[in-house]
CSV table of C-alpha atoms and ligand atoms in Angstrom, one decimal:
chain,number,residue,atom,x,y,z
A,902,MET,CA,-27.2,-21.3,15.6
A,903,ARG,CA,-25.8,-17.9,16.4
A,904,ARG,CA,-28.3,-15.1,16.4
A,905,MET,CA,-27.8,-12.0,14.2
A,906,PHE,CA,-25.1,-9.7,15.5
A,907,LYS,CA,-26.1,-6.7,17.5
A,908,ARG,CA,-23.0,-4.6,16.4
A,909,ILE,CA,-20.4,-4.8,13.7
A,910,LEU,CA,-17.1,-3.0,13.3
A,911,VAL,CA,-16.4,-1.8,9.8
A,912,ALA,CA,-12.7,-2.1,9.3
A,913,ASN,CA,-12.4,-0.2,6.0
A,914,ARG,CA,-12.9,3.2,4.4
A,915,GLY,CA,-14.4,4.8,1.3
A,916,GLU,CA,-17.3,3.5,-0.6
A,917,ILE,CA,-17.1,0.0,0.7
A,918,ALA,CA,-17.3,1.2,4.3
A,919,LEU,CA,-20.5,3.0,3.5
A,920,ARG,CA,-21.8,-0.1,1.6
A,921,VAL,CA,-21.3,-2.2,4.7
A,922,VAL,CA,-22.9,0.4,6.9
A,923,ARG,CA,-26.0,0.3,4.7
A,924,ALA,CA,-26.2,-3.5,4.8
A,925,CYS,CA,-25.9,-3.4,8.6
A,926,HIS,CA,-28.7,-0.9,8.8
A,927,ASP,CA,-30.9,-2.9,6.4
A,928,LEU,CA,-30.4,-5.8,8.8
A,929,GLY,CA,-31.1,-3.7,11.9
A,930,VAL,CA,-27.5,-4.2,13.0
A,931,GLU,CA,-25.4,-1.3,14.5
A,932,ALA,CA,-22.5,-0.3,12.4
A,933,TYR,CA,-19.4,1.1,14.1
A,934,VAL,CA,-16.9,2.5,11.7
A,935,ALA,CA,-13.2,2.5,12.3
A,936,TYR,CA,-11.5,5.5,10.7
A,937,SER,CA,-8.2,7.2,10.3
A,938,GLU,CA,-7.4,10.8,10.9
A,939,ALA,CA,-7.6,11.4,7.1
A,940,ASP,CA,-11.1,10.1,6.9
A,941,LYS,CA,-13.1,11.9,9.6
A,942,ASP,CA,-15.2,13.7,7.0
A,943,THR,CA,-16.4,10.7,5.0
A,944,ARG,CA,-20.0,9.6,4.6
A,945,ALA,CA,-19.4,6.2,6.3
A,946,VAL,CA,-18.2,8.1,9.4
A,947,GLN,CA,-21.2,10.4,9.3
A,948,LEU,CA,-23.7,7.6,8.9
A,949,ALA,CA,-22.1,5.2,11.5
A,950,ASP,CA,-23.8,4.5,14.7
A,951,LYS,CA,-20.5,5.4,16.2
A,952,ALA,CA,-17.2,6.3,14.5
A,953,VAL,CA,-14.0,5.0,16.2
A,954,LEU,CA,-10.7,6.8,15.5
A,955,ILE,CA,-8.1,4.1,15.1
A,956,GLY,CA,-5.0,6.0,14.1
A,957,PRO,CA,-3.2,8.4,11.8
A,958,ALA,CA,-3.6,8.5,8.0
A,959,PRO,CA,-0.9,6.0,6.9
A,960,SER,CA,-2.7,2.7,6.5
A,961,ALA,CA,0.0,0.8,8.4
A,962,LYS,CA,-1.0,2.7,11.5
A,963,SER,CA,-4.8,2.5,10.9
A,964,TYR,CA,-6.5,0.3,8.4
A,965,LEU,CA,-3.7,-2.3,8.5
A,966,SER,CA,-3.2,-2.2,12.3
A,967,MET,CA,-4.5,-5.4,13.7
A,968,PRO,CA,-4.1,-4.3,17.3
A,969,ALA,CA,-5.9,-1.0,16.7
A,970,LEU,CA,-8.8,-2.8,15.0
A,971,ILE,CA,-9.2,-5.7,17.4
A,972,GLY,CA,-8.8,-3.2,20.3
A,973,ALA,CA,-11.6,-1.1,18.9
A,974,ALA,CA,-13.9,-4.1,18.4
A,975,GLN,CA,-13.3,-5.1,22.0
A,976,ALA,CA,-13.6,-1.7,23.5
A,977,PHE,CA,-17.0,-1.2,21.8
A,978,GLU,CA,-18.3,-4.7,22.1
A,979,CYS,CA,-18.5,-5.4,18.4
A,980,GLU,CA,-19.2,-9.1,17.8
A,981,ALA,CA,-18.0,-9.1,14.3
A,982,ILE,CA,-15.6,-7.3,11.9
A,983,HIS,CA,-16.3,-6.6,8.2
A,984,PRO,CA,-13.0,-6.1,6.5
A,985,GLY,CA,-14.4,-4.9,3.1
A,986,TYR,CA,-11.9,-5.4,0.3
A,987,GLY,CA,-8.2,-4.6,0.2
A,988,PHE,CA,-6.4,-3.8,3.5
A,989,LEU,CA,-6.8,-6.8,5.8
A,990,SER,CA,-9.6,-8.5,3.9
A,991,GLU,CA,-7.4,-11.4,2.7
A,992,ASN,CA,-5.1,-11.5,5.6
A,993,ALA,CA,-5.3,-14.9,7.4
A,994,ASP,CA,-3.4,-13.6,10.4
A,995,PHE,CA,-6.0,-11.0,10.9
A,996,ALA,CA,-8.9,-13.5,10.6
A,997,ARG,CA,-7.1,-15.7,13.1
A,998,ALA,CA,-6.6,-12.7,15.5
A,999,CYS,CA,-10.3,-12.0,15.3
A,1000,ALA,CA,-11.1,-15.7,16.2
A,1001,GLU,CA,-8.7,-15.7,19.1
A,1002,ASN,CA,-10.4,-12.7,20.5
A,1003,ASP,CA,-13.9,-14.2,20.0
A,1004,ILE,CA,-14.8,-11.8,17.2
A,1005,VAL,CA,-16.4,-13.1,14.0
A,1006,PHE,CA,-14.4,-12.3,10.9
A,1007,ILE,CA,-16.9,-11.7,8.1
A,1008,GLY,CA,-15.3,-13.9,5.5
A,1009,PRO,CA,-14.0,-17.5,5.2
A,1010,ASP,CA,-11.9,-19.4,7.7
A,1011,PRO,CA,-8.2,-18.3,8.0
A,1012,ASP,CA,-7.0,-21.6,6.6
A,1013,LEU,CA,-8.9,-21.1,3.5
A,1014,ILE,CA,-7.6,-17.5,3.0
A,1015,ASP,CA,-4.1,-19.0,3.3
A,1016,LYS,CA,-4.9,-21.9,0.9
A,1017,MET,CA,-6.4,-19.6,-1.8
A,1018,GLY,CA,-4.0,-16.7,-1.2
A,1019,GLU,CA,-1.0,-18.7,-2.4
A,1020,LYS,CA,-2.0,-18.5,-6.0
A,1021,SER,CA,0.2,-21.3,-7.3
A,1022,ASN,CA,-1.0,-23.7,-4.6
A,1023,ALA,CA,-4.6,-22.6,-5.2
A,1024,LYS,CA,-4.2,-23.7,-8.8
A,1025,GLN,CA,-3.1,-27.1,-7.7
A,1026,THR,CA,-6.1,-27.4,-5.4
A,1027,MET,CA,-8.4,-26.5,-8.2
A,1028,LYS,CA,-6.8,-28.9,-10.6
A,1029,LYS,CA,-7.6,-31.7,-8.0
A,1030,ALA,CA,-11.2,-30.5,-7.9
A,1031,GLY,CA,-11.4,-31.1,-11.7
A,1032,VAL,CA,-11.4,-27.3,-12.5
A,1033,PRO,CA,-9.4,-26.5,-15.6
A,1034,THR,CA,-6.4,-24.2,-14.9
A,1035,VAL,CA,-4.2,-22.0,-17.0
A,1036,PRO,CA,-1.3,-24.3,-18.3
A,1037,GLY,CA,1.8,-23.6,-16.2
A,1038,SER,CA,4.2,-24.7,-13.5
A,1039,ASP,CA,3.0,-27.1,-10.9
A,1040,GLY,CA,3.6,-24.8,-7.9
A,1041,PRO,CA,6.3,-22.2,-7.4
A,1042,LEU,CA,9.4,-22.0,-9.6
A,1043,GLU,CA,12.7,-23.0,-8.3
A,1044,SER,CA,15.0,-21.3,-10.8
A,1045,ALA,CA,15.1,-19.3,-14.0
A,1046,GLU,CA,16.4,-22.5,-15.6
A,1047,GLN,CA,13.2,-24.3,-14.7
A,1048,ALA,CA,11.2,-21.4,-16.0
A,1049,ARG,CA,13.1,-21.7,-19.4
A,1050,GLU,CA,12.4,-25.4,-19.6
A,1051,LEU,CA,8.7,-25.0,-18.9
A,1052,ALA,CA,8.4,-22.1,-21.3
A,1053,ALA,CA,10.0,-24.2,-24.0
A,1054,GLU,CA,7.4,-26.8,-23.3
A,1055,PHE,CA,4.3,-24.5,-23.4
A,1056,GLY,CA,5.7,-22.0,-26.0
A,1057,TYR,CA,6.3,-18.3,-25.6
A,1058,PRO,CA,4.9,-15.9,-24.5
A,1059,VAL,CA,4.6,-16.8,-20.9
A,1060,LEU,CA,3.9,-14.9,-17.7
A,1061,ILE,CA,5.8,-15.0,-14.5
A,1062,LYS,CA,3.4,-14.3,-11.6
A,1063,ALA,CA,3.8,-13.7,-7.9
A,1064,SER,CA,2.3,-16.5,-5.7
A,1065,ALA,CA,1.1,-13.8,-3.3
A,1066,GLY,CA,0.0,-11.5,-6.2
A,1067,GLY,CA,-2.7,-8.9,-6.4
A,1068,GLY,CA,-3.3,-5.8,-8.4
A,1069,GLY,CA,-1.1,-6.9,-11.3
A,1070,LYS,CA,2.0,-6.6,-9.2
A,1071,GLY,CA,4.9,-9.0,-9.6
A,1072,MET,CA,3.6,-10.0,-13.0
A,1073,ARG,CA,6.1,-10.1,-15.9
A,1074,LEU,CA,5.5,-11.0,-19.5
A,1075,VAL,CA,8.3,-13.0,-21.1
A,1076,GLU,CA,8.2,-13.0,-24.9
A,1077,LYS,CA,11.4,-14.9,-25.7
A,1078,GLU,CA,14.0,-17.1,-24.0
A,1079,ALA,CA,16.7,-14.4,-23.9
A,1080,ASP,CA,14.5,-12.3,-21.6
A,1081,MET,CA,13.7,-15.0,-19.1
A,1082,GLU,CA,16.6,-14.5,-16.6
A,1083,HIS,CA,15.9,-10.8,-16.4
A,1084,GLN,CA,12.1,-11.0,-16.1
A,1085,TYR,CA,12.3,-13.8,-13.7
A,1086,GLN,CA,14.5,-11.8,-11.3
A,1087,ALA,CA,12.4,-8.7,-11.9
A,1088,ALA,CA,9.2,-10.4,-11.0
A,1089,LYS,CA,10.8,-11.9,-7.9
A,1090,SER,CA,12.1,-8.6,-6.6
A,1091,GLU,CA,8.9,-6.8,-7.3
A,1092,ALA,CA,6.9,-9.5,-5.5
A,1093,LYS,CA,9.3,-9.3,-2.5
A,1094,ILE,CA,8.8,-5.6,-2.2
A,1095,ALA,CA,5.0,-5.7,-2.7
A,1096,PHE,CA,4.1,-8.8,-0.7
A,1097,GLY,CA,7.2,-9.7,1.3
A,1098,ASN,CA,7.2,-13.0,-0.5
A,1099,ASP,CA,9.3,-13.6,-3.6
A,1100,GLU,CA,7.7,-16.9,-4.7
A,1101,VAL,CA,6.7,-16.8,-8.4
A,1102,TYR,CA,5.1,-19.3,-10.8
A,1103,LEU,CA,4.8,-19.6,-14.5
A,1104,GLU,CA,1.8,-19.5,-16.8
A,1105,LYS,CA,1.2,-19.7,-20.5
A,1106,TYR,CA,0.2,-16.3,-21.6
A,1107,LEU,CA,-3.2,-16.5,-23.3
A,1108,ILE,CA,-3.6,-14.3,-26.3
A,1109,HIS,CA,-6.7,-12.1,-26.4
A,1110,PRO,CA,-8.6,-13.7,-23.5
A,1111,ARG,CA,-11.6,-12.4,-21.6
A,1112,HIS,CA,-11.5,-12.1,-17.8
A,1113,ILE,CA,-14.7,-13.8,-16.6
A,1114,GLU,CA,-15.3,-14.3,-12.9
A,1115,ILE,CA,-18.0,-16.2,-11.1
A,1116,GLN,CA,-19.6,-15.0,-7.9
A,1117,VAL,CA,-20.2,-17.6,-5.3
A,1118,LEU,CA,-21.9,-17.7,-1.9
A,1119,ALA,CA,-21.5,-20.6,0.5
A,1120,ASP,CA,-23.0,-20.9,4.0
A,1121,LYS,CA,-21.8,-22.9,7.0
A,1122,HIS,CA,-24.4,-25.7,6.4
A,1123,GLY,CA,-22.8,-27.0,3.2
A,1124,ASN,CA,-24.9,-25.0,0.8
A,1125,ALA,CA,-23.1,-23.3,-2.1
A,1126,ILE,CA,-24.4,-21.5,-5.1
A,1127,HIS,CA,-23.1,-19.3,-7.9
A,1128,LEU,CA,-24.6,-16.0,-8.9
A,1129,CYS,CA,-23.6,-15.9,-12.6
A,1130,GLU,CA,-20.5,-14.2,-14.1
A,1131,ARG,CA,-19.0,-10.8,-14.4
A,1132,ASP,CA,-17.0,-9.8,-17.5
A,1133,CYS,CA,-14.1,-7.7,-16.3
A,1134,SER,CA,-12.1,-7.6,-19.5
A,1135,VAL,CA,-11.7,-3.8,-19.7
A,1136,GLN,CA,-8.5,-3.3,-17.8
A,1137,ARG,CA,-5.6,-1.0,-17.8
A,1138,ARG,CA,-2.3,-2.5,-16.6
A,1139,HIS,CA,-4.3,-5.6,-15.3
A,1140,GLN,CA,-6.5,-3.3,-13.3
A,1141,LYS,CA,-10.2,-3.4,-13.9
A,1142,LEU,CA,-12.0,-0.2,-15.1
A,1143,ILE,CA,-15.4,-1.4,-16.5
A,1144,GLU,CA,-17.2,-4.5,-15.5
A,1145,GLU,CA,-20.5,-6.0,-16.8
A,1146,ALA,CA,-22.8,-8.8,-16.2
A,1147,PRO,CA,-23.8,-11.0,-17.8
A,1148,SER,CA,-20.8,-11.5,-20.1
A,1149,PRO,CA,-21.6,-10.9,-23.8
A,1150,ALA,CA,-19.4,-14.0,-24.5
A,1151,LEU,CA,-21.4,-16.6,-22.5
A,1152,ASP,CA,-24.5,-18.5,-23.4
A,1153,GLU,CA,-26.7,-20.2,-20.8
A,1154,ALA,CA,-24.9,-23.5,-21.3
A,1155,LEU,CA,-21.4,-22.1,-20.8
A,1156,ARG,CA,-22.7,-20.0,-17.8
A,1157,GLN,CA,-24.0,-23.0,-16.0
A,1158,GLU,CA,-20.8,-25.0,-16.9
A,1159,MET,CA,-18.5,-22.3,-15.5
A,1160,GLY,CA,-20.9,-21.8,-12.5
A,1161,ALA,CA,-20.9,-25.5,-11.8
A,1162,ALA,CA,-17.1,-25.6,-11.9
A,1163,ALA,CA,-17.0,-22.7,-9.4
A,1164,VAL,CA,-19.4,-24.4,-7.0
A,1165,ARG,CA,-17.4,-27.6,-7.3
A,1166,ALA,CA,-14.2,-25.6,-6.4
A,1167,VAL,CA,-16.0,-24.1,-3.4
A,1168,LYS,CA,-17.3,-27.4,-2.1
A,1169,GLU,CA,-14.0,-29.1,-2.6
A,1170,VAL,CA,-12.2,-26.8,-0.2
A,1171,GLY,CA,-15.1,-26.3,2.2
A,1172,TYR,CA,-15.3,-22.6,1.5
A,1173,THR,CA,-17.8,-20.3,3.3
A,1174,ASN,CA,-19.0,-16.7,2.7
A,1175,ALA,CA,-18.8,-14.7,-0.5
A,1176,GLY,CA,-16.0,-15.4,-2.9
A,1177,THR,CA,-15.1,-15.0,-6.5
A,1178,ILE,CA,-13.5,-17.5,-8.9
A,1179,GLU,CA,-11.6,-15.8,-11.6
A,1180,PHE,CA,-11.2,-17.4,-15.0
A,1181,LEU,CA,-9.7,-16.5,-18.3
A,1182,LEU,CA,-11.8,-17.5,-21.3
A,1183,ASP,CA,-9.9,-18.0,-24.6
A,1184,ALA,CA,-11.1,-17.5,-28.2
A,1185,GLU,CA,-12.3,-21.1,-28.4
A,1186,LYS,CA,-14.4,-20.5,-25.3
A,1187,HIS,CA,-12.2,-22.8,-23.1
A,1188,PHE,CA,-12.1,-21.5,-19.6
A,1189,TYR,CA,-9.2,-21.7,-17.1
A,1190,PHE,CA,-9.1,-21.0,-13.4
A,1191,MET,CA,-6.8,-18.1,-12.6
A,1192,GLU,CA,-7.3,-17.3,-8.9
A,1193,MET,CA,-9.9,-17.1,-6.2
A,1194,ASN,CA,-10.6,-13.9,-4.2
A,1195,THR,CA,-11.8,-14.7,-0.7
A,1196,ARG,CA,-13.7,-11.4,-0.1
A,1197,ILE,CA,-16.3,-9.1,-1.5
A,1198,GLN,CA,-15.2,-7.5,-4.7
A,1199,VAL,CA,-15.3,-3.9,-5.9
A,1200,GLU,CA,-17.6,-5.0,-8.8
A,1201,HIS,CA,-20.1,-6.9,-6.7
A,1202,PRO,CA,-23.0,-4.5,-7.5
A,1203,VAL,CA,-23.3,-5.6,-11.1
A,1204,THR,CA,-24.2,-9.0,-9.8
A,1205,GLU,CA,-26.6,-7.5,-7.3
A,1206,PHE,CA,-28.4,-5.8,-10.2
A,1207,ILE,CA,-28.8,-8.9,-12.3
A,1208,THR,CA,-29.7,-11.3,-9.4
A,1209,LEU,CA,-31.7,-8.9,-7.2
A,1210,GLU,CA,-29.6,-10.1,-4.2
A,1211,ASP,CA,-27.7,-8.1,-1.6
A,1212,LEU,CA,-24.3,-9.7,-1.4
A,1213,VAL,CA,-23.0,-7.8,1.6
A,1214,LEU,CA,-26.1,-8.5,3.5
A,1215,GLU,CA,-25.7,-12.2,2.6
A,1216,GLN,CA,-22.1,-12.1,3.8
A,1217,ILE,CA,-23.2,-10.9,7.2
A,1218,ARG,CA,-26.1,-13.4,7.4
A,1219,ILE,CA,-23.7,-16.3,6.5
A,1220,ALA,CA,-21.1,-15.1,9.1
A,1221,ALA,CA,-23.9,-15.1,11.7
A,1222,GLY,CA,-24.6,-18.8,10.9
A,1223,GLU,CA,-27.7,-18.3,8.9
A,1224,PRO,CA,-28.4,-20.6,5.9
A,1225,LEU,CA,-28.6,-19.5,2.4
A,1226,ASP,CA,-32.3,-19.2,1.7
A,1227,PHE,CA,-32.6,-18.7,-2.0
A,1228,GLY,CA,-32.0,-20.4,-5.3
A,1229,LEU,CA,-30.4,-23.5,-3.8
A,1230,ASP,CA,-32.2,-26.0,-5.9
A,1231,LYS,CA,-32.5,-24.0,-9.1
A,1232,GLU,CA,-30.0,-22.4,-11.4
A,1233,ILE,CA,-29.8,-18.6,-11.1
A,1234,SER,CA,-30.1,-16.9,-14.5
A,1235,PRO,CA,-29.3,-13.2,-15.0
A,1236,ILE,CA,-32.1,-10.6,-15.1
A,1237,GLY,CA,-31.3,-7.8,-17.6
A,1238,HIS,CA,-27.8,-6.4,-18.0
A,1239,ALA,CA,-25.6,-4.2,-15.8
A,1240,PHE,CA,-22.4,-2.2,-16.1
A,1241,GLU,CA,-20.1,-0.8,-13.5
A,1242,PHE,CA,-17.8,2.2,-14.2
A,1243,ARG,CA,-15.0,2.8,-11.7
A,1244,ILE,CA,-14.7,6.6,-11.1
A,1245,ASN,CA,-11.2,7.2,-9.9
A,1246,ALA,CA,-9.6,10.4,-8.9
A,1247,GLU,CA,-7.1,10.0,-11.7
A,1248,ASP,CA,-6.3,12.0,-14.8
A,1249,PRO,CA,-6.9,9.7,-17.8
A,1250,ASP,CA,-5.1,12.1,-20.1
A,1251,HIS,CA,-1.9,11.8,-18.1
A,1252,SER,CA,-1.4,8.1,-17.6
A,1253,PHE,CA,-4.2,8.0,-15.0
A,1254,ARG,CA,-2.0,9.7,-12.5
A,1255,PRO,CA,-3.7,10.1,-9.1
A,1256,ASN,CA,-5.4,13.5,-8.8
A,1257,PRO,CA,-6.5,14.0,-5.2
A,1258,GLY,CA,-7.9,17.3,-4.0
A,1259,LYS,CA,-11.1,19.1,-3.1
A,1260,ILE,CA,-14.3,18.4,-4.8
A,1261,THR,CA,-15.7,21.8,-5.6
A,1262,LYS,CA,-18.9,20.7,-7.3
A,1263,LEU,CA,-20.7,17.4,-7.3
A,1264,ILE,CA,-23.9,16.4,-9.1
A,1265,LEU,CA,-24.8,12.7,-9.1
A,1266,PRO,CA,-26.7,11.1,-11.9
A,1267,GLY,CA,-30.0,9.4,-11.3
A,1268,GLY,CA,-33.1,8.1,-13.1
A,1269,PRO,CA,-34.1,4.6,-14.0
A,1270,GLY,CA,-31.5,1.8,-13.5
A,1271,VAL,CA,-28.8,4.1,-12.0
A,1272,ARG,CA,-27.0,3.4,-8.7
A,1273,VAL,CA,-24.0,5.4,-7.4
A,1274,ASP,CA,-21.9,3.9,-4.6
A,1275,THR,CA,-19.7,6.7,-3.2
A,1276,HIS,CA,-18.5,8.2,0.0
A,1277,ILE,CA,-17.8,11.6,-1.5
A,1278,TYR,CA,-19.9,14.8,-1.5
A,1279,GLU,CA,-19.4,18.4,-2.5
A,1280,GLY,CA,-16.7,20.0,-0.5
A,1281,TYR,CA,-15.0,16.7,0.3
A,1282,LYS,CA,-11.3,16.5,0.0
A,1283,VAL,CA,-9.9,13.3,-1.6
A,1284,PRO,CA,-6.9,12.5,0.5
A,1285,PRO,CA,-3.7,11.5,-1.4
A,1286,THR,CA,-3.1,8.6,1.0
A,1287,TYR,CA,-5.3,5.9,-0.3
A,1288,ASP,CA,-6.6,4.1,-3.4
A,1289,SER,CA,-8.0,6.5,-5.9
A,1290,LEU,CA,-11.5,4.9,-6.3
A,1291,ILE,CA,-14.0,7.6,-5.3
A,1292,ALA,CA,-17.2,6.3,-6.8
A,1293,LYS,CA,-18.8,3.5,-8.7
A,1294,LEU,CA,-21.5,4.1,-11.2
A,1295,ILE,CA,-23.6,1.0,-11.7
A,1296,VAL,CA,-26.3,1.0,-14.4
A,1297,TRP,CA,-29.0,-1.6,-15.2
A,1298,GLY,CA,-31.1,-2.1,-18.3
A,1299,LYS,CA,-33.5,-4.8,-19.4
A,1300,ASP,CA,-31.0,-5.7,-22.0
A,1301,ARG,CA,-27.4,-4.7,-22.9
A,1302,GLU,CA,-28.6,-2.0,-25.4
A,1303,GLN,CA,-30.7,-0.3,-22.8
A,1304,ALA,CA,-27.9,-0.6,-20.2
A,1305,LEU,CA,-25.5,1.1,-22.7
A,1306,ALA,CA,-27.9,3.9,-23.4
A,1307,ARG,CA,-28.5,4.5,-19.7
A,1308,SER,CA,-24.8,4.4,-19.0
A,1309,LYS,CA,-24.1,7.1,-21.5
A,1310,ARG,CA,-26.9,9.2,-20.1
A,1311,ALA,CA,-25.7,8.7,-16.5
A,1312,LEU,CA,-22.0,9.4,-17.3
A,1313,SER,CA,-23.0,12.6,-19.1
A,1314,GLU,CA,-25.1,13.8,-16.1
A,1315,PHE,CA,-22.2,13.1,-13.7
A,1316,VAL,CA,-20.5,16.3,-12.6
A,1317,ILE,CA,-17.3,16.2,-10.5
A,1318,GLU,CA,-15.3,19.4,-10.4
A,1319,GLY,CA,-12.1,20.3,-8.7
A,1320,ILE,CA,-10.3,17.0,-9.5
A,1321,LYS,CA,-9.8,15.0,-12.7
A,1322,THR,CA,-11.6,11.7,-12.9
A,1323,THR,CA,-12.0,8.7,-15.2
A,1324,ILE,CA,-15.4,9.8,-16.4
A,1325,PRO,CA,-14.1,11.1,-19.8
A,1326,PHE,CA,-12.4,7.8,-20.3
A,1327,HIS,CA,-15.6,5.9,-19.7
A,1328,LEU,CA,-17.6,8.1,-22.1
A,1329,ALA,CA,-14.9,7.5,-24.8
A,1330,ALA,CA,-15.1,3.8,-24.2
A,1331,LEU,CA,-18.8,3.8,-24.7
A,1332,GLU,CA,-18.3,5.3,-28.2
A,1333,GLU,CA,-16.0,2.5,-29.3
A,1334,LYS,CA,-17.7,0.1,-31.7
A,1335,ALA,CA,-16.0,-2.9,-30.2
A,1336,PHE,CA,-17.3,-2.0,-26.8
A,1337,LYS,CA,-20.8,-1.5,-28.1
A,1338,ASN,CA,-20.6,-4.9,-29.7
A,1339,GLY,CA,-19.4,-6.6,-26.6
A,1340,MET,CA,-16.0,-7.4,-28.1
A,1341,VAL,CA,-14.1,-6.8,-24.9
A,1342,TYR,CA,-10.9,-8.6,-24.3
A,1343,THR,CA,-8.2,-7.9,-21.7
A,1344,ASP,CA,-6.3,-6.0,-24.5
A,1345,PHE,CA,-9.3,-3.8,-25.3
A,1346,ILE,CA,-7.6,-0.6,-24.2
A,1347,GLU,CA,-4.3,-1.5,-26.0
A,1348,THR,CA,-6.2,-2.3,-29.2
A,1349,TYR,CA,-8.8,0.4,-29.3
A,1350,MET,CA,-7.8,3.2,-26.9
A,1351,SER,CA,-4.1,3.1,-26.9
A,1352,GLU,CA,-4.0,6.9,-26.6
A,1353,TYR,CA,-4.8,6.2,-22.9
A,1354,LEU,CA,-1.8,4.1,-22.3
A,1355,ALA,CA,0.8,6.8,-23.2
B,582,ADP,P1,-3.8,-10.0,-9.8
B,582,ADP,O1,-4.2,-10.9,-8.7
B,582,ADP,O2,-2.4,-9.4,-9.6
B,582,ADP,O3,-4.8,-9.0,-10.1
B,582,ADP,P2,-4.6,-12.0,-11.8
B,582,ADP,O4,-4.0,-13.3,-11.7
B,582,ADP,O5,-6.0,-11.8,-11.3
B,582,ADP,O6,-3.6,-11.0,-11.1
B,582,ADP,O7,-4.5,-11.4,-13.3
B,582,ADP,C1,-4.9,-10.1,-13.6
B,582,ADP,C2,-5.1,-9.9,-15.1
B,582,ADP,O8,-3.9,-10.2,-15.8
B,582,ADP,C3,-6.1,-10.8,-15.7
B,582,ADP,O9,-7.4,-10.3,-15.6
B,582,ADP,C4,-5.6,-10.9,-17.1
B,582,ADP,O10,-6.0,-9.7,-17.8
B,582,ADP,C5,-4.1,-10.9,-17.0
B,582,ADP,N1,-3.6,-12.3,-17.0
B,582,ADP,C6,-3.3,-13.0,-15.9
B,582,ADP,N2,-2.9,-14.2,-16.2
B,582,ADP,C7,-2.9,-14.3,-17.5
B,582,ADP,C8,-2.5,-15.3,-18.5
B,582,ADP,N3,-2.0,-16.5,-18.1
B,582,ADP,N4,-2.6,-15.0,-19.8
B,582,ADP,C9,-3.1,-13.8,-20.2
B,582,ADP,N5,-3.4,-12.8,-19.4
B,582,ADP,C10,-3.3,-13.0,-18.0
């Protein structure tokens, strides 16, 4: 067995870079942080054992530059690279380049990234493992004609989705046959631009579903477990804004059923490290596999709160060859209830448009059950270059009601001045009766908060 790493290179930025630094330090591992010229003043850089400048602000020349990152890991003798989420975290070529240079990529094997990254093929793999999938095409579509035939079979509306998809890009809703040709071509060209791959597939569009995902961990010794679900139904344009665990829609039986399906999926493909199996749950409580994310997710802290586990630390332990050492023979059940609110540098009153700039005043919330993961501080300048996530507020309560009360309190305490953020949106969401009652569906914002879609 490999011993624990001495030094890890963090190949990311923002709150997740800081999160990885913290996990390293909890393990007694040195954290070297790769940073771009735009990020020299972030908390991760300040707390790193060493910060390594890898290039200019544009991510193509820094956080997406494989030679710069591999070179930095070699120059500073880092034995492993943690890719965080986004950037190169689901890039099989990067994982391969790490392996070729004798650097451990903290994530699954490159072949598995490939296998799960092609979403239409991943669905076929899951079908074989006996996991229910959203009804749709068997693999990629060959023509708009084929799409029309399949849609006639499943019934409209249908979705055309990019095989290489992510972040809701390359996804088009088709409501009637007359729109198919146009939407098919539109999805293809959008996918080509976003992912350099214009392969698309078709799925029946489920009405009023919930987005429920299962967190899994698998080590290199054949052990795999699930750590319950997250409900990520509050989305704007297919992008998550609020997540919670456990889901108000699941009872213990359905939780264990979905968890078992996720573990079956993981074992079928021989997956290792942390991963997430995303499902849609329909009104009749049927669940369907949608996709697998082969990395740590933004919303992982809600799972940490309700399982008392440290997922990033486990990722590092697994990559170092250590076995999972908890809960292997018993079912993990959630402890209490947790919410995560994504605080983005965006103006919710103006279509959530990005609002970078200098933070002139910052007061973080605190008190029982409150955790803030953020790389910002007073005086920090949010650069316009990257994703607009600037903080995550995660709140725990012994039950959903307490978690809701603490969420309201914490969001009200949170002061960020100088830029607009999503905090007012979250406070408004908490006032919605449907949200309070746990009636969250992927069309929650459209239905109850449509003023935010304008
Ligand atoms: P991406 O990888 O681009 O984020 P996903 O496949 O994860 O795309 O889907 C993102 C969101 O889009 C889901 O959480 C859900 O809200 C919606 N969605 C995706 N597929 C379907 C479907 N077949 N029916 C209804 N909604 C869907």
